[in-house]
Amino acid sequence: MSIFHRPENAVLGDVIPFYDEGVFKPFYLRNFRHNRDKDHQDSWVMLTTTDHVHFTEHDTKIVGGTGSVIKVDGVYHMFYCTFRQYPERNYINHAISYDLDTWTPIPEDDFRSDDNIYSPTHWRDPFVFWNEEEGCWWMVLAAQKNGPTQRQGCVGLMKSDDLHKWRYCEPLYAPMNSNCAFECPDLFKWGDWWYLIYSSCSDPFQTVYRMSKTLEGPWIKPVIDTFDSRCFYAAKTGTDGKRRFIYGWNPTRETDERHFDPQEYPGQDCNTFDWGGNMIVHELFQNEDGTLRVAPVPEVLAAFGTEKTQQLKPLCGEWNVEGSSASVSVPHSYASLIMDELPETCRLSMDVEILADTAQLGVALQVDEAFSQGYYVIVDPWRRRVEYKTSVRMTERGGQMFPYEVEMERPLPKETGDRFHVELLIEGPVLEIYVDNRLAMGTRMIDFSGRRWGLFVCDGAAKFDNIKLYN
């Protein structure tokens, strides 16, 4: 069982969702990093799951970058990308299989950009689907449209009648506002709306989406156009025809590539985010206005079956503690309460009510008895956001390291009021936070483990009900 799947001795990269014969079969890019040898080579790997908790793996032996898988008349078609040097070019590749076990590449189907509409060095991540309206196959892909500035990122478009020969077309979406190609595009229709999902590795470094009533656009940018934090990348969706899920990855932080603080800090919480890590899966929902939101997968929540009784110990502030509920009023100060040790894998759940005009409230994780070292999930009602901070920045040295106020933040949806539900899922260093079944924020807690958790309120009043920890 794995809440945030990661392959043994490797990391999980871009997920390629696929559903077939009653089973979810998402593929992903496996990267062994320093564990790579003759018996451990990077490749596409197929997962099978019915609940997004239990997974089995099958190596396809296909080596390449992100793409898509479709099934046509009993034949499976894999489209992926490869990277060639001297000169640097990206190629789109095609392979077929009759059993999802053995894949046969078709080299004569390989093609690169046309160098006319598109840049020659960014041409990857093909997503293929049948366009019923036009009666042909469409391929959208990560590309850059040639233009007068470096801001050339776009979602490219190709069309085909037979999945073998492709016609170059003007980009599906080219706002000309980004320095990077729009990676891992995904395109689907839900009700009256078309949705275009892609990821940007420049600004913002996140997965975003656009929506339109037609494939011709205009492609509308929603007020909240992201699904999760910076720790949810290359996300794409998959459906069984009834439910839709979105799959991304939470990056490791094993490398101090940018040397934010190489001399003074011995841990990894300040390190650069790497490519690849653990798989994160959210269930995707459509709001009445057509916008999208994510929530935890119910089967994942249900996997935490054993509730562990917590001892609620107030540290400061006049807390009212009754069973699994705690409330406090500190209109001009800070209140904290500490509970038991956090298991390595667990689920925290609670209902929250803000009882007065309140500056901040939240949950402390892997915190010490002094409530000074750990990780802090902060709800900021005044600024309408959820924040994440480590104790690294809560020191003089931390203030010198970080030229910004928070380490990670997500906007609160307008629907979230003074009462909301909070879920926190933890597996090893990976943390995923859900608020009100509308907001998700993922991150990593690396340097502190085996410690306790607690609650806090700053300059205000709040009540926490149904406080539960599940193993």
Short mmCIF file of C-alpha atoms in Angstrom, two decimals:
data_model
loop_
_atom_site.label_atom_id
_atom_site.label_comp_id
_atom_site.label_asym_id
_atom_site.label_seq_id
_atom_site.Cartn_x
_atom_site.Cartn_y
_atom_site.Cartn_z
CA MET A 1 0.00 0.00 0.00
CA SER A 2 1.24 3.48 -0.86
CA ILE A 3 -0.54 6.79 -0.40
CA PHE A 4 2.02 8.68 -2.50
CA HIS A 5 3.53 6.03 -4.75
CA ARG A 6 7.27 6.06 -5.38
CA PRO A 7 9.23 3.27 -7.08
CA GLU A 8 11.93 1.43 -5.17
CA ASN A 9 15.41 2.98 -5.53
CA ALA A 10 14.05 5.53 -8.02
CA VAL A 11 11.76 8.51 -8.40
CA LEU A 12 8.45 8.87 -10.19
CA GLY A 13 8.15 11.51 -12.90
CA ASP A 14 5.43 12.62 -15.31
CA VAL A 15 2.30 10.44 -15.06
CA ILE A 16 0.43 9.39 -18.21
CA PRO A 17 -3.13 8.47 -17.14
CA PHE A 18 -4.86 5.58 -18.90
CA TYR A 19 -8.01 3.56 -18.15
CA ASP A 20 -8.58 0.16 -19.74
CA GLU A 21 -10.93 -2.76 -19.16
CA GLY A 22 -12.18 -1.56 -15.78
CA VAL A 23 -8.76 -0.76 -14.33
CA PHE A 24 -6.76 2.43 -14.03
CA LYS A 25 -3.38 1.87 -15.70
CA PRO A 26 -1.43 5.10 -15.36
CA PHE A 27 2.06 5.04 -16.85
CA TYR A 28 4.92 7.11 -15.45
CA LEU A 29 8.54 7.99 -16.14
CA ARG A 30 10.88 6.10 -13.80
CA ASN A 31 14.27 7.64 -13.08
CA PHE A 32 16.88 5.75 -11.05
CA ARG A 33 19.23 8.73 -10.64
CA HIS A 34 22.42 7.51 -8.91
CA ASN A 35 21.04 3.94 -8.63
CA ARG A 36 21.14 3.49 -12.41
CA ASP A 37 23.08 0.44 -13.69
CA LYS A 38 22.69 -2.29 -16.32
CA ASP A 39 19.78 -3.80 -14.38
CA HIS A 40 18.12 -0.50 -13.47
CA GLN A 41 17.48 1.64 -16.51
CA ASP A 42 15.10 4.60 -16.83
CA SER A 43 11.88 3.76 -18.69
CA TRP A 44 8.13 4.08 -18.93
CA VAL A 45 6.43 1.97 -16.23
CA MET A 46 2.76 0.99 -16.17
CA LEU A 47 0.89 0.93 -12.87
CA THR A 48 -2.38 -0.91 -12.30
CA THR A 49 -4.80 0.10 -9.55
CA THR A 50 -8.48 0.04 -8.73
CA ASP A 51 -8.33 2.30 -5.66
CA HIS A 52 -5.24 4.55 -6.08
CA VAL A 53 -3.84 2.99 -2.91
CA HIS A 54 -2.60 -0.43 -4.02
CA PHE A 55 -0.37 -0.47 -7.11
CA THR A 56 1.44 -3.06 -9.19
CA GLU A 57 4.23 -2.13 -11.61
CA HIS A 58 5.10 -3.36 -15.08
CA ASP A 59 8.14 -2.12 -17.03
CA THR A 60 7.38 -1.30 -20.66
CA LYS A 61 11.08 -1.08 -21.66
CA ILE A 62 10.24 2.11 -23.58
CA VAL A 63 12.82 4.84 -22.96
CA GLY A 64 11.67 8.38 -23.59
CA GLY A 65 9.77 11.38 -22.30
CA THR A 66 6.12 12.08 -21.58
CA GLY A 67 3.31 11.24 -23.96
CA SER A 68 -0.03 9.45 -24.08
CA VAL A 69 -1.58 6.03 -24.62
CA ILE A 70 -4.78 5.27 -26.56
CA LYS A 71 -6.53 2.08 -27.65
CA VAL A 72 -7.93 1.83 -31.19
CA ASP A 73 -9.57 -1.34 -32.58
CA GLY A 74 -7.80 -3.55 -30.03
CA VAL A 75 -4.36 -2.01 -30.65
CA TYR A 76 -2.61 0.14 -28.05
CA HIS A 77 -0.75 3.18 -29.35
CA MET A 78 1.92 4.93 -27.30
CA PHE A 79 3.12 8.38 -28.31
CA TYR A 80 6.19 9.67 -26.50
CA CYS A 81 9.20 11.92 -27.06
CA THR A 82 12.94 11.42 -27.34
CA PHE A 83 15.80 13.87 -27.10
CA ARG A 84 18.66 13.92 -29.57
CA GLN A 85 21.84 16.00 -29.59
CA TYR A 86 24.14 17.54 -32.21
CA PRO A 87 22.02 19.36 -33.13
CA GLU A 88 19.65 19.43 -30.17
CA ARG A 89 16.20 18.26 -31.32
CA ASN A 90 13.09 16.77 -29.75
CA TYR A 91 11.26 14.03 -31.64
CA ILE A 92 7.77 12.58 -31.32
CA ASN A 93 7.78 8.77 -31.40
CA HIS A 94 5.13 6.10 -31.93
CA ALA A 95 4.98 2.51 -30.60
CA ILE A 96 2.23 -0.11 -30.61
CA SER A 97 1.28 -3.08 -28.47
CA TYR A 98 -1.40 -5.75 -28.53
CA ASP A 99 -1.21 -6.67 -24.84
CA LEU A 100 0.36 -3.70 -22.94
CA ASP A 101 3.31 -6.02 -22.34
CA THR A 102 5.48 -5.90 -25.45
CA TRP A 103 5.83 -2.58 -27.26
CA THR A 104 7.14 -2.19 -30.80
CA PRO A 105 8.42 1.24 -31.88
CA ILE A 106 7.69 2.45 -35.43
CA PRO A 107 10.80 4.49 -36.36
CA GLU A 108 9.38 5.69 -39.69
CA ASP A 109 6.67 7.56 -37.74
CA ASP A 110 9.20 9.72 -35.83
CA PHE A 111 8.97 13.44 -36.57
CA ARG A 112 10.33 16.74 -35.28
CA SER A 113 9.11 20.33 -35.42
CA ASP A 114 8.78 22.08 -38.76
CA ASP A 115 11.19 24.95 -37.81
CA ASN A 116 8.68 27.31 -39.41
CA ILE A 117 5.82 27.63 -36.93
CA TYR A 118 7.65 26.02 -34.01
CA SER A 119 11.05 26.17 -32.32
CA PRO A 120 13.32 23.21 -33.21
CA THR A 121 14.42 22.50 -29.62
CA HIS A 122 11.08 22.27 -27.79
CA TRP A 123 8.81 19.58 -29.22
CA ARG A 124 7.62 17.00 -26.74
CA ASP A 125 4.90 15.53 -24.46
CA PRO A 126 2.32 14.52 -27.14
CA PHE A 127 -1.30 14.00 -26.10
CA VAL A 128 -3.44 12.29 -28.75
CA PHE A 129 -7.24 12.05 -28.93
CA TRP A 130 -10.00 11.63 -31.52
CA ASN A 131 -11.68 14.92 -32.37
CA GLU A 132 -15.26 13.99 -33.11
CA GLU A 133 -16.06 17.46 -34.41
CA GLU A 134 -13.38 17.33 -37.13
CA GLY A 135 -13.35 13.59 -37.74
CA CYS A 136 -9.58 13.23 -37.34
CA TRP A 137 -6.90 12.65 -34.72
CA TRP A 138 -5.51 15.63 -32.82
CA MET A 139 -2.17 15.80 -31.07
CA VAL A 140 -1.43 18.64 -28.66
CA LEU A 141 2.13 18.94 -27.44
CA ALA A 142 4.59 21.09 -25.52
CA ALA A 143 6.17 23.57 -27.91
CA GLN A 144 7.40 27.09 -28.51
CA LYS A 145 6.01 29.23 -31.30
CA ASN A 146 8.63 31.24 -33.16
CA GLY A 147 8.31 34.92 -32.31
CA PRO A 148 10.15 38.20 -31.66
CA THR A 149 10.87 37.53 -27.95
CA GLN A 150 11.87 34.55 -25.82
CA ARG A 151 8.30 34.37 -24.48
CA GLN A 152 7.27 31.67 -26.94
CA GLY A 153 5.62 28.98 -24.80
CA CYS A 154 2.58 27.39 -26.43
CA VAL A 155 0.49 24.25 -26.79
CA GLY A 156 1.25 23.03 -30.30
CA LEU A 157 -1.20 21.23 -32.55
CA MET A 158 -0.90 18.43 -35.13
CA LYS A 159 -3.63 16.55 -37.01
CA SER A 160 -3.75 13.08 -38.60
CA ASP A 161 -6.12 10.75 -40.38
CA ASP A 162 -4.28 7.52 -39.55
CA LEU A 163 -2.02 8.09 -36.47
CA HIS A 164 1.06 7.77 -38.70
CA LYS A 165 1.31 10.92 -40.83
CA TRP A 166 0.78 14.25 -39.10
CA ARG A 167 0.02 17.76 -40.40
CA TYR A 168 1.55 20.87 -38.78
CA CYS A 169 -1.04 23.39 -37.58
CA GLU A 170 -1.00 26.73 -35.82
CA PRO A 171 -0.82 26.34 -32.00
CA LEU A 172 -3.98 25.54 -30.08
CA TYR A 173 -2.97 28.05 -27.39
CA ALA A 174 -0.16 30.59 -27.67
CA PRO A 175 -0.47 33.58 -25.30
CA MET A 176 3.25 34.37 -25.83
CA ASN A 177 3.73 35.13 -22.13
CA SER A 178 6.11 32.38 -20.96
CA ASN A 179 9.78 31.60 -21.51
CA CYS A 180 9.20 27.84 -21.38
CA ALA A 181 7.27 25.35 -23.49
CA PHE A 182 3.88 24.49 -21.98
CA GLU A 183 4.70 20.99 -20.76
CA CYS A 184 2.53 17.87 -20.49
CA PRO A 185 -0.65 19.29 -22.07
CA ASP A 186 -3.97 17.55 -21.47
CA LEU A 187 -7.23 18.37 -23.26
CA PHE A 188 -10.73 17.08 -22.53
CA LYS A 189 -14.39 18.06 -22.65
CA TRP A 190 -16.63 18.00 -19.58
CA GLY A 191 -20.22 19.04 -20.12
CA ASP A 192 -20.28 22.29 -22.07
CA TRP A 193 -16.65 23.15 -21.41
CA TRP A 194 -13.31 22.22 -22.93
CA TYR A 195 -10.37 22.19 -20.49
CA LEU A 196 -6.72 22.64 -21.40
CA ILE A 197 -4.22 21.68 -18.70
CA TYR A 198 -0.49 22.26 -18.95
CA SER A 199 2.54 22.87 -16.74
CA SER A 200 4.97 25.76 -16.73
CA CYS A 201 8.55 25.49 -15.47
CA SER A 202 9.14 29.25 -15.47
CA ASP A 203 6.35 31.47 -14.14
CA PRO A 204 4.44 30.09 -12.37
CA PHE A 205 6.20 26.78 -11.69
CA GLN A 206 2.90 24.90 -11.46
CA THR A 207 0.24 23.00 -13.34
CA VAL A 208 -2.47 25.40 -14.57
CA TYR A 209 -5.62 25.18 -16.66
CA ARG A 210 -7.69 27.19 -19.11
CA MET A 211 -11.32 26.71 -20.14
CA SER A 212 -13.33 27.40 -23.29
CA LYS A 213 -16.72 26.64 -24.79
CA THR A 214 -15.02 25.75 -28.10
CA LEU A 215 -11.66 24.43 -29.27
CA GLU A 216 -11.20 27.69 -31.16
CA GLY A 217 -11.17 29.62 -27.86
CA PRO A 218 -10.97 32.06 -26.33
CA TRP A 219 -9.21 30.14 -23.55
CA ILE A 220 -10.32 31.72 -20.27
CA LYS A 221 -8.01 32.01 -17.26
CA PRO A 222 -10.01 31.27 -14.07
CA VAL A 223 -9.44 33.34 -10.93
CA ILE A 224 -7.73 30.32 -9.34
CA ASP A 225 -6.18 28.51 -12.30
CA THR A 226 -4.03 26.03 -10.33
CA PHE A 227 -4.85 22.74 -8.60
CA ASP A 228 -2.10 22.52 -6.00
CA SER A 229 1.21 24.10 -5.04
CA ARG A 230 4.60 24.18 -6.74
CA CYS A 231 4.95 20.61 -5.38
CA PHE A 232 2.45 19.24 -7.91
CA TYR A 233 3.90 19.23 -11.39
CA ALA A 234 3.29 17.78 -14.86
CA ALA A 235 -0.28 16.90 -13.87
CA LYS A 236 -2.66 15.22 -16.32
CA THR A 237 -6.13 13.74 -15.93
CA GLY A 238 -7.70 10.34 -16.41
CA THR A 239 -11.29 9.11 -16.23
CA ASP A 240 -13.31 5.90 -16.13
CA GLY A 241 -16.24 7.75 -17.67
CA LYS A 242 -17.77 8.54 -14.29
CA ARG A 243 -15.01 10.08 -12.17
CA ARG A 244 -11.99 12.10 -13.19
CA PHE A 245 -8.64 12.13 -11.39
CA ILE A 246 -5.61 14.36 -11.82
CA TYR A 247 -2.12 12.87 -11.39
CA GLY A 248 1.04 14.87 -10.66
CA TRP A 249 4.27 14.45 -8.72
CA ASN A 250 5.69 15.93 -5.52
CA PRO A 251 9.44 16.60 -5.98
CA THR A 252 12.25 15.43 -3.72
CA ARG A 253 14.80 17.91 -2.35
CA GLU A 254 17.98 15.86 -2.41
CA THR A 255 20.17 18.40 -4.21
CA ASP A 256 21.43 21.79 -3.02
CA GLU A 257 21.73 22.95 -6.60
CA ARG A 258 21.33 26.70 -6.01
CA HIS A 259 23.31 26.82 -2.74
CA PHE A 260 20.73 28.82 -0.85
CA ASP A 261 22.61 28.23 2.41
CA PRO A 262 25.49 25.80 1.82
CA GLN A 263 27.56 26.61 4.93
CA GLU A 264 25.15 27.14 7.78
CA TYR A 265 22.21 24.76 7.36
CA PRO A 266 22.91 21.00 7.58
CA GLY A 267 19.47 19.71 6.48
CA GLN A 268 17.54 19.42 3.22
CA ASP A 269 14.53 21.69 3.87
CA CYS A 270 16.33 24.52 2.04
CA ASN A 271 17.46 22.44 -0.94
CA THR A 272 16.37 22.91 -4.53
CA PHE A 273 13.30 20.97 -5.68
CA ASP A 274 14.38 18.08 -7.92
CA TRP A 275 12.76 16.53 -10.99
CA GLY A 276 10.66 13.58 -9.87
CA GLY A 277 9.53 12.20 -6.54
CA ASN A 278 6.20 10.74 -5.39
CA MET A 279 2.87 10.49 -7.20
CA ILE A 280 0.01 12.66 -5.97
CA VAL A 281 -3.56 11.91 -7.05
CA HIS A 282 -6.56 14.21 -6.50
CA GLU A 283 -10.15 13.67 -7.52
CA LEU A 284 -11.30 16.41 -9.88
CA PHE A 285 -14.69 18.11 -9.66
CA GLN A 286 -16.52 20.66 -11.80
CA ASN A 287 -18.16 23.66 -10.13
CA GLU A 288 -21.47 25.13 -11.30
CA ASP A 289 -19.67 27.96 -13.12
CA GLY A 290 -17.48 25.50 -14.98
CA THR A 291 -14.32 26.04 -12.93
CA LEU A 292 -12.50 23.03 -11.48
CA ARG A 293 -11.52 22.02 -7.98
CA VAL A 294 -9.78 19.06 -6.35
CA ALA A 295 -10.49 16.97 -3.27
CA PRO A 296 -8.88 13.95 -1.62
CA VAL A 297 -9.65 10.56 -3.15
CA PRO A 298 -12.18 8.85 -0.81
CA GLU A 299 -10.49 5.46 -1.21
CA VAL A 300 -7.23 7.02 -0.01
CA LEU A 301 -8.91 8.53 3.06
CA ALA A 302 -10.57 5.19 3.80
CA ALA A 303 -7.18 3.44 3.74
CA PHE A 304 -6.45 5.08 7.10
CA GLY A 305 -8.72 2.80 9.07
CA THR A 306 -7.44 2.99 12.65
CA GLU A 307 -8.18 6.06 14.76
CA LYS A 308 -5.63 6.84 17.47
CA THR A 309 -6.89 8.72 20.54
CA GLN A 310 -5.05 11.99 21.10
CA GLN A 311 -4.07 13.72 24.33
CA LEU A 312 -4.65 17.47 23.94
CA LYS A 313 -2.20 19.44 26.07
CA PRO A 314 -2.52 23.28 26.13
CA LEU A 315 0.81 25.10 26.15
CA CYS A 316 -0.29 28.75 26.22
CA GLY A 317 -3.67 30.44 26.11
CA GLU A 318 -6.85 29.49 27.98
CA TRP A 319 -8.00 26.50 25.92
CA ASN A 320 -11.35 24.82 26.48
CA VAL A 321 -10.71 21.12 25.79
CA GLU A 322 -13.59 18.63 25.67
CA GLY A 323 -12.91 15.19 24.20
CA SER A 324 -11.79 15.70 20.59
CA SER A 325 -12.63 19.42 20.54
CA ALA A 326 -10.60 22.45 21.56
CA SER A 327 -11.36 26.18 21.43
CA VAL A 328 -9.52 29.30 22.50
CA SER A 329 -9.87 33.09 22.41
CA VAL A 330 -6.71 35.20 22.29
CA PRO A 331 -7.70 38.52 20.68
CA HIS A 332 -4.26 40.07 21.26
CA SER A 333 -1.86 37.14 21.65
CA TYR A 334 -0.91 33.60 20.64
CA ALA A 335 -2.26 30.25 21.85
CA SER A 336 -0.83 26.81 21.21
CA LEU A 337 -1.78 23.24 22.06
CA ILE A 338 0.30 20.12 21.53
CA MET A 339 -0.71 16.50 20.93
CA ASP A 340 0.90 13.10 20.47
CA GLU A 341 3.73 11.94 18.23
CA LEU A 342 3.04 11.74 14.51
CA PRO A 343 3.33 8.27 12.94
CA GLU A 344 5.38 8.09 9.74
CA THR A 345 2.20 7.54 7.73
CA CYS A 346 -1.01 9.08 9.02
CA ARG A 347 -4.10 11.16 8.34
CA LEU A 348 -5.11 14.19 10.41
CA SER A 349 -8.70 15.37 10.20
CA MET A 350 -10.66 18.18 11.85
CA ASP A 351 -13.45 20.72 11.46
CA VAL A 352 -12.51 24.35 12.03
CA GLU A 353 -14.64 27.35 12.94
CA ILE A 354 -13.29 30.89 13.14
CA LEU A 355 -15.10 32.54 16.05
CA ALA A 356 -13.90 36.12 15.70
CA ASP A 357 -11.84 38.40 13.49
CA THR A 358 -8.70 36.27 13.47
CA ALA A 359 -5.25 36.91 12.00
CA GLN A 360 -3.99 33.33 11.82
CA LEU A 361 -4.73 29.78 12.91
CA GLY A 362 -3.42 26.41 11.92
CA VAL A 363 -1.64 23.12 12.50
CA ALA A 364 1.96 22.53 13.62
CA LEU A 365 3.63 19.31 12.43
CA GLN A 366 6.78 17.53 13.67
CA VAL A 367 7.02 20.25 16.30
CA ASP A 368 9.16 20.20 19.45
CA GLU A 369 7.88 20.67 23.02
CA ALA A 370 8.86 24.34 22.85
CA PHE A 371 6.63 24.78 19.80
CA SER A 372 9.50 26.55 18.01
CA GLN A 373 10.95 23.98 15.60
CA GLY A 374 8.79 22.17 13.09
CA TYR A 375 6.47 22.84 10.16
CA TYR A 376 3.48 25.16 10.22
CA VAL A 377 0.32 25.08 8.09
CA ILE A 378 -1.27 28.51 8.51
CA VAL A 379 -4.75 29.66 7.53
CA ASP A 380 -4.61 33.44 7.01
CA PRO A 381 -8.21 34.74 6.77
CA TRP A 382 -7.14 38.37 6.35
CA ARG A 383 -5.11 37.64 3.23
CA ARG A 384 -7.35 34.80 2.08
CA ARG A 385 -4.62 32.22 1.81
CA VAL A 386 -3.14 29.04 3.29
CA GLU A 387 0.58 29.26 4.00
CA TYR A 388 3.34 26.78 4.75
CA LYS A 389 6.45 27.71 6.72
CA THR A 390 9.34 25.76 8.20
CA SER A 391 11.07 26.80 11.38
CA VAL A 392 14.21 27.45 9.31
CA ARG A 393 12.91 30.89 8.43
CA MET A 394 11.79 31.66 12.01
CA THR A 395 15.33 32.55 13.05
CA GLU A 396 17.73 35.37 12.32
CA ARG A 397 19.56 33.16 9.85
CA GLY A 398 16.28 32.22 8.19
CA GLY A 399 15.43 35.86 7.75
CA GLN A 400 18.69 36.33 5.89
CA MET A 401 18.09 33.30 3.67
CA PHE A 402 14.56 33.97 2.41
CA PRO A 403 13.75 37.29 0.71
CA TYR A 404 10.02 36.57 0.91
CA GLU A 405 7.36 36.32 3.57
CA VAL A 406 6.16 32.73 3.16
CA GLU A 407 7.71 29.60 1.72
CA MET A 408 4.56 28.35 0.03
CA GLU A 409 0.99 29.59 -0.25
CA ARG A 410 -2.35 28.82 -1.89
CA PRO A 411 -5.34 31.17 -2.31
CA LEU A 412 -8.50 30.35 -0.37
CA PRO A 413 -11.49 29.84 -2.70
CA LYS A 414 -14.25 32.41 -2.33
CA GLU A 415 -16.62 29.64 -1.16
CA THR A 416 -14.52 28.93 1.94
CA GLY A 417 -16.01 30.85 4.86
CA ASP A 418 -15.62 30.74 8.65
CA ARG A 419 -16.34 27.01 8.85
CA PHE A 420 -14.34 24.44 6.90
CA HIS A 421 -12.93 20.93 7.01
CA VAL A 422 -9.20 20.14 6.97
CA GLU A 423 -7.45 16.91 5.96
CA LEU A 424 -3.68 16.38 6.16
CA LEU A 425 -2.14 13.24 4.65
CA ILE A 426 1.43 12.32 5.57
CA GLU A 427 3.65 9.56 4.20
CA GLY A 428 7.29 9.92 5.19
CA PRO A 429 8.41 13.41 4.15
CA VAL A 430 5.44 14.01 1.82
CA LEU A 431 2.62 16.20 3.08
CA GLU A 432 -0.65 16.95 1.26
CA ILE A 433 -3.11 19.42 2.75
CA TYR A 434 -6.80 19.74 1.80
CA VAL A 435 -9.08 22.56 2.94
CA ASP A 436 -12.84 22.45 2.52
CA ASN A 437 -12.59 19.85 -0.29
CA ARG A 438 -11.64 22.76 -2.56
CA LEU A 439 -7.99 23.55 -1.93
CA ALA A 440 -4.92 21.32 -2.05
CA MET A 441 -1.37 22.21 -1.06
CA GLY A 442 1.50 19.74 -1.17
CA THR A 443 5.02 20.08 0.21
CA ARG A 444 7.77 18.12 1.96
CA MET A 445 8.87 17.86 5.60
CA ILE A 446 12.37 16.42 5.53
CA ASP A 447 14.57 17.46 8.44
CA PHE A 448 12.24 16.78 11.38
CA SER A 449 10.43 13.49 12.04
CA GLY A 450 9.20 11.39 14.95
CA ARG A 451 7.93 14.46 16.79
CA ARG A 452 4.54 15.81 17.82
CA TRP A 453 1.79 17.90 16.31
CA GLY A 454 -0.42 20.68 17.58
CA LEU A 455 -2.78 23.59 16.94
CA PHE A 456 -2.41 27.34 17.28
CA VAL A 457 -4.38 30.58 17.02
CA CYS A 458 -2.95 34.08 16.71
CA ASP A 459 -4.83 37.33 17.45
CA GLY A 460 -8.33 35.90 17.36
CA ALA A 461 -10.51 32.97 18.33
CA ALA A 462 -11.21 29.56 16.84
CA LYS A 463 -12.70 26.16 17.58
CA PHE A 464 -11.36 22.81 16.37
CA ASP A 465 -13.86 19.93 16.38
CA ASN A 466 -13.58 16.21 15.60
CA ILE A 467 -9.79 16.29 15.91
CA LYS A 468 -8.68 12.87 14.72
CA LEU A 469 -5.47 11.06 13.86
CA TYR A 470 -5.67 7.84 11.82
CA ASN A 471 -2.87 5.33 11.33
#
